[in-house]
mmCIF file of C-alpha atoms in Angstrom:
data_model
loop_
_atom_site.group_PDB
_atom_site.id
_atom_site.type_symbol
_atom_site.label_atom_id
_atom_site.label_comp_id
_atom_site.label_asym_id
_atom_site.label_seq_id
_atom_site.Cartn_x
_atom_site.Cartn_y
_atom_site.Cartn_z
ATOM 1 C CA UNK A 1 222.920 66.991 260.377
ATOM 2 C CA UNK A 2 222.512 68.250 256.550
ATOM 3 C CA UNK A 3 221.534 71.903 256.066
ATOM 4 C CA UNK A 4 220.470 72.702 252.836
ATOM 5 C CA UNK A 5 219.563 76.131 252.250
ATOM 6 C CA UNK A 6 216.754 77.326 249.947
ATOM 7 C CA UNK A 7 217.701 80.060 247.683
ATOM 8 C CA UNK A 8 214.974 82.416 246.835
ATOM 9 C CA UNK A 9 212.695 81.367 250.073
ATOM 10 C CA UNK A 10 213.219 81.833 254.075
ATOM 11 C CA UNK A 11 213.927 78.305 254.673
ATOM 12 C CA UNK A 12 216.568 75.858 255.509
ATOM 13 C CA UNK A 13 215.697 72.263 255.287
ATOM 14 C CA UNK A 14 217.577 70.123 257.880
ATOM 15 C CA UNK A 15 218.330 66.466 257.282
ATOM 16 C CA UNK A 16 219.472 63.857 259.865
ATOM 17 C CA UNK A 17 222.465 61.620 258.732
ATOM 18 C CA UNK A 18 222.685 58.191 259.457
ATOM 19 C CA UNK A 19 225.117 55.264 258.049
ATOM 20 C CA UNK A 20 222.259 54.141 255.541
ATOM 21 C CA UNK A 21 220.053 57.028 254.500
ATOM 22 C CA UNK A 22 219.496 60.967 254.773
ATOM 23 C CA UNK A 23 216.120 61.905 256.587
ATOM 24 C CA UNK A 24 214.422 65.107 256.348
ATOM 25 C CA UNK A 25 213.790 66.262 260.031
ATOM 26 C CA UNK A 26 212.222 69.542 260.073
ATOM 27 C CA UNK A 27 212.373 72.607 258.205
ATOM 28 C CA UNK A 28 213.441 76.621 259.594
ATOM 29 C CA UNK A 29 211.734 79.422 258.756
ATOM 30 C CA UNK A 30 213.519 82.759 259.375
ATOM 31 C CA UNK A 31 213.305 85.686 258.205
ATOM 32 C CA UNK A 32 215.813 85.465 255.134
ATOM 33 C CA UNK A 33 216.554 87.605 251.911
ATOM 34 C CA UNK A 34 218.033 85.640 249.112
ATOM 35 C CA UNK A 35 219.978 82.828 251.673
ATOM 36 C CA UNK A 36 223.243 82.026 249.674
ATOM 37 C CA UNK A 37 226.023 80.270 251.803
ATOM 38 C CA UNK A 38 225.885 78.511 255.790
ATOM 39 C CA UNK A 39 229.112 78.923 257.788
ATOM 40 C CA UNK A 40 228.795 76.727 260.561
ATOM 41 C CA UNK A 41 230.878 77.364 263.483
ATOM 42 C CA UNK A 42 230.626 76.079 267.293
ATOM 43 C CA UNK A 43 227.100 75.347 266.179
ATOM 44 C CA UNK A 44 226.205 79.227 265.132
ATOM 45 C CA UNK A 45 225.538 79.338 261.701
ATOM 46 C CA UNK A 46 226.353 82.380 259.463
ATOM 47 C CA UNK A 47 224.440 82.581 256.513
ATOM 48 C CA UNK A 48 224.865 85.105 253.830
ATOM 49 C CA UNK A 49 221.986 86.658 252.131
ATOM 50 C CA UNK A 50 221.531 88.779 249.133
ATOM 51 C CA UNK A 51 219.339 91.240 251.069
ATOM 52 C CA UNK A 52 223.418 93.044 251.761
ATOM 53 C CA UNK A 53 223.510 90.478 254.847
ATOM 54 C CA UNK A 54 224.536 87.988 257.182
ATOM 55 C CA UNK A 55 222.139 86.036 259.689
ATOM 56 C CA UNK A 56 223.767 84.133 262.259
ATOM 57 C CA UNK A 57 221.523 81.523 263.614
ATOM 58 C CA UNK A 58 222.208 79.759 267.165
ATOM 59 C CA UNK A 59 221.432 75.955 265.666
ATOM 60 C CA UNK A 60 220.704 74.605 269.178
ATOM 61 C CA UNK A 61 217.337 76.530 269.534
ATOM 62 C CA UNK A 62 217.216 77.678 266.078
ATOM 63 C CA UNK A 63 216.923 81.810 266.900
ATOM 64 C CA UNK A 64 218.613 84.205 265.078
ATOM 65 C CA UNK A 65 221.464 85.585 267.467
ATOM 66 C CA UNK A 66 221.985 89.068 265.311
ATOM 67 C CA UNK A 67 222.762 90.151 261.300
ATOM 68 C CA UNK A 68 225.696 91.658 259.995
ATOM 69 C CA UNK A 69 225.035 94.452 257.614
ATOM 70 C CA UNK A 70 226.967 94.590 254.570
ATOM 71 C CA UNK A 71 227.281 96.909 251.929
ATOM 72 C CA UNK A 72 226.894 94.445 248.791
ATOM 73 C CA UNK A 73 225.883 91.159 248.025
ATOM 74 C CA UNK A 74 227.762 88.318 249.689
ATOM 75 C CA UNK A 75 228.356 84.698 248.345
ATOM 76 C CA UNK A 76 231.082 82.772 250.183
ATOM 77 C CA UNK A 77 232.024 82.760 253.583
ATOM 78 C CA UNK A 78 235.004 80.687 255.388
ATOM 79 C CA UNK A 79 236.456 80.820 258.812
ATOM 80 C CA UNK A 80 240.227 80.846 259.756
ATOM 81 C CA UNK A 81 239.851 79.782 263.559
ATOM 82 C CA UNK A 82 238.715 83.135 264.849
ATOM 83 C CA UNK A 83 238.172 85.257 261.765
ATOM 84 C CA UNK A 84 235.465 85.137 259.149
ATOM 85 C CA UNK A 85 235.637 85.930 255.624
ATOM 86 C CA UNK A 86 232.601 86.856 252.970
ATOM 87 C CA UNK A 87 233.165 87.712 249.674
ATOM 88 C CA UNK A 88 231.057 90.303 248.289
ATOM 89 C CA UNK A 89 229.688 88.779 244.792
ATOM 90 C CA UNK A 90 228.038 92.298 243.975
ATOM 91 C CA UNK A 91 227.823 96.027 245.342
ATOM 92 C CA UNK A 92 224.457 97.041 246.132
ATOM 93 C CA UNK A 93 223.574 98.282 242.800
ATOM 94 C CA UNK A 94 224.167 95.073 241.088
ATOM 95 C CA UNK A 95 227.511 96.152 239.496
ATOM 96 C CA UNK A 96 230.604 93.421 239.885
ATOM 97 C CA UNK A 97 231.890 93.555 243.721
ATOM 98 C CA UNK A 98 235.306 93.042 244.294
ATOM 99 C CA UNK A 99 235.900 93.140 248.268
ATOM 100 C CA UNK A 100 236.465 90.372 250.717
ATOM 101 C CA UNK A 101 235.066 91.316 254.044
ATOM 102 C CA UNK A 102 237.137 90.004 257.371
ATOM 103 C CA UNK A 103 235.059 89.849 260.653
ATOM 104 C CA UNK A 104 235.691 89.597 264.264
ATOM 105 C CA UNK A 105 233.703 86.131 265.215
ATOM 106 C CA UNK A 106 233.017 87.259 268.254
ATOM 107 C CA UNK A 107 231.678 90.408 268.723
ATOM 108 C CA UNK A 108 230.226 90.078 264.758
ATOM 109 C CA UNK A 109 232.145 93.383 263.564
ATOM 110 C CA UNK A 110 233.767 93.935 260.186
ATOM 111 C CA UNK A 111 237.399 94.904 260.747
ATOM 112 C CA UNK A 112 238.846 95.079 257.505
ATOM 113 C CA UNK A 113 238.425 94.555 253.691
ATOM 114 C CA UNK A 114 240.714 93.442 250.543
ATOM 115 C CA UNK A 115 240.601 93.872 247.457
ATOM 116 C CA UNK A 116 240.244 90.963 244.725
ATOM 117 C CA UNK A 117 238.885 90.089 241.216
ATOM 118 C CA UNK A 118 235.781 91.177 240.454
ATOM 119 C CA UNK A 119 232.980 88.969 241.392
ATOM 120 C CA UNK A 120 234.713 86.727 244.211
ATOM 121 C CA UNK A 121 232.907 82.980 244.100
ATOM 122 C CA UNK A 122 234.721 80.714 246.376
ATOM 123 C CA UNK A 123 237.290 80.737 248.592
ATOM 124 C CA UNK A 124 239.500 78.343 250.463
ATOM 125 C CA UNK A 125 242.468 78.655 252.749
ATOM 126 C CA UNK A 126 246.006 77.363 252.453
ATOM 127 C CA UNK A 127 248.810 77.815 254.605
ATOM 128 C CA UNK A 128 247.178 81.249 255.979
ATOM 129 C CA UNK A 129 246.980 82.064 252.233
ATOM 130 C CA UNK A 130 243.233 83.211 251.124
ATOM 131 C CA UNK A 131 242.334 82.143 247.648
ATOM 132 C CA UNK A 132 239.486 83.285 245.816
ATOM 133 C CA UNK A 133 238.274 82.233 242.443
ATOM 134 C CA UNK A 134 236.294 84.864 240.171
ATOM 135 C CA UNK A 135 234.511 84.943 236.823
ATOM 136 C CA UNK A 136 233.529 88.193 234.957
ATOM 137 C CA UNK A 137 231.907 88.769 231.536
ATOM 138 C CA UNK A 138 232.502 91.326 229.180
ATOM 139 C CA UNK A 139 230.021 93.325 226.691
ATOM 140 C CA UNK A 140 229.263 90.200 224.152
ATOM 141 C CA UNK A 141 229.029 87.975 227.730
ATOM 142 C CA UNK A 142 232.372 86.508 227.012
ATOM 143 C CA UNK A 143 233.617 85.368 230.263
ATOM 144 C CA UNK A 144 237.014 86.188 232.061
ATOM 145 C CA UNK A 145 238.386 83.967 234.595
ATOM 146 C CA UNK A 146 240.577 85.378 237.592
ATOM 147 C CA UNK A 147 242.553 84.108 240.436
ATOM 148 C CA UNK A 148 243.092 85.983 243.552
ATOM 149 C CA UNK A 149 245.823 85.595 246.707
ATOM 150 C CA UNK A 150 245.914 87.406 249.982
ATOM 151 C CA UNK A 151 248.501 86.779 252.396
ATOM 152 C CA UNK A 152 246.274 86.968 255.762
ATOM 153 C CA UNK A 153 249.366 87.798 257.808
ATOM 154 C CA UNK A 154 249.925 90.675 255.470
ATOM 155 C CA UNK A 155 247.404 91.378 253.268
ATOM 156 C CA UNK A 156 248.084 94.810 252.409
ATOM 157 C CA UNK A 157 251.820 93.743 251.042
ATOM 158 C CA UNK A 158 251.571 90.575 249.710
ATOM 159 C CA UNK A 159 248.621 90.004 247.237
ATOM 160 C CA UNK A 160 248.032 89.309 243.595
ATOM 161 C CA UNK A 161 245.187 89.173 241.227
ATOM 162 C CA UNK A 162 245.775 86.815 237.984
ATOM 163 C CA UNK A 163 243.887 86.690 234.615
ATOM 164 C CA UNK A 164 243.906 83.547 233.190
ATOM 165 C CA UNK A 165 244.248 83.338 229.487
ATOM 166 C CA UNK A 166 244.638 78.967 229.105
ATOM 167 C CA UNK A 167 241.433 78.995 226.958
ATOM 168 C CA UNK A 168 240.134 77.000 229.843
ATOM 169 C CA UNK A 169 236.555 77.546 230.897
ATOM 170 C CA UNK A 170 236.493 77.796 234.397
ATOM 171 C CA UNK A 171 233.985 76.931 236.754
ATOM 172 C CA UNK A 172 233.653 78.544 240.924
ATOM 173 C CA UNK A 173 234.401 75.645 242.451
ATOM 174 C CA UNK A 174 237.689 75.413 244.494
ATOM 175 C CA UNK A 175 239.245 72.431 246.891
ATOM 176 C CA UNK A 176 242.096 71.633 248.605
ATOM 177 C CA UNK A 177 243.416 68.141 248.408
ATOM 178 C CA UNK A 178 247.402 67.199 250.010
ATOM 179 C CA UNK A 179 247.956 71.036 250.357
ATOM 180 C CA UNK A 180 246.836 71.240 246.751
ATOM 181 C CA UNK A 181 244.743 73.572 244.882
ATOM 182 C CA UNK A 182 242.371 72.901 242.194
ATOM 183 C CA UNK A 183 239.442 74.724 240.555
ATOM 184 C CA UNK A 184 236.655 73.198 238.706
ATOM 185 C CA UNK A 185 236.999 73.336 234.565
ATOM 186 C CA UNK A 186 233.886 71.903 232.041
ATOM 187 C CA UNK A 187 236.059 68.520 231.213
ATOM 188 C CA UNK A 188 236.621 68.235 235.313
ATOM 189 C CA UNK A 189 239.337 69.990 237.527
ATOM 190 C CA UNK A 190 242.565 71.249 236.826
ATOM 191 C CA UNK A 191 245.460 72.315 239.176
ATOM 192 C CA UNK A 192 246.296 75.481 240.224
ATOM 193 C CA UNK A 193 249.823 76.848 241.129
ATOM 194 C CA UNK A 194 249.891 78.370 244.739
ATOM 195 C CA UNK A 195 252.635 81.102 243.875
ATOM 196 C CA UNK A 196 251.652 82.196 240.721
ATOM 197 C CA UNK A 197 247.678 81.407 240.279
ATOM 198 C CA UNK A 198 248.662 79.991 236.991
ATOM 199 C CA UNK A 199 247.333 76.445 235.916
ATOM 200 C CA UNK A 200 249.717 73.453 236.270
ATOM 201 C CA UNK A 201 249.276 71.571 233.161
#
């Protein structure tokens, strides 16, 4: 199954997948604020909402199990195995977040939070490493690209936060290809290094 969310509605179209086409199915309507992001998980589906939430949905009968309250705006969320992460995109009064939520999957509780770059987009894991891409913008809306680690095994310790200054203009997007990290640039993608958070030219 495809689920596509619709931004700005309460509705999540789903699509059934087939080796020659994509065919709309049926269509959920819950009670969403600004839907964002779908983690699915063991079919439960976590979806992060601008109304300073996150639904989770049981996708076999298509109820909403409970919501997570958050104190900003999330974007992104990942799982590890057991543990969620969200990053939160903006703090409640619309002024550049720069947290990354971690949540017990099981009884839906927040247990901890990091700090990154302001304005976390994605997110992907490597090696139990959490990296998060960012993008900022200045008075004259000049943007500032960042890269952000966390060591999940010890976040507190071992974490950095890098400003890029390649003259590159970076896009959100990250993905991991080999145990390789690249983010999305306007001309295409370009590699990033895993130690450093530097571009490899």
């Amino acid at each position: 199954l495809l689920y596509v969310i619709m931004n700005g509605s309460n509705l999540i179209h789903v699509y059934t997948i087939n080796e020659n086409e994509i065919i709309f199915d049926h269509t959920i309507d819950l009670d969403f604020f600004g839907p964002r992001n779908m983690l699915i998980s063991n079919n439960i589906g976590y979806v992060t909402e601008w109304g300073s939430r996150i639904t989770i949905i049981d996708l076999d009968t298509e109820s909403i199990i409970s919501t997570i309250a958050l104190n900003g705006l999330p974007e992104k969320i990942i799982k590890d195995g057991f543990y969620i992460y969200v990053g939160l995109y903006l703090n409640n009064d619309f002024s550049a977040g720069n947290k990354v939520l971690k949540i017990d999957s099981e009884n839906h509780t927040i247990v901890d939070q990091f700090t990154v770059a302001p304005s976390p987009e994605d997110m992907v894991i490597i090696d139990n490493i959490l990296y998060v891409s960012s993008t900022t913008y200045d008075q004259n809306y000049t943007p500032k690209y960042f890269m952000s680690s966390l060591d999940l095994n010890n976040p507190q310790e071992y974490n950095q936060i890098y400003e890029d200054n390649s003259g590159l203009a970076f896009g959100s997007d990250l993905v991991v290809a080999n145990g390789h990290l690249y983010r999305s640039i306007s001309t295409g993608i370009t590699e990033i290094d895993l130690q450093s958070l530097t571009v490899i030219e």
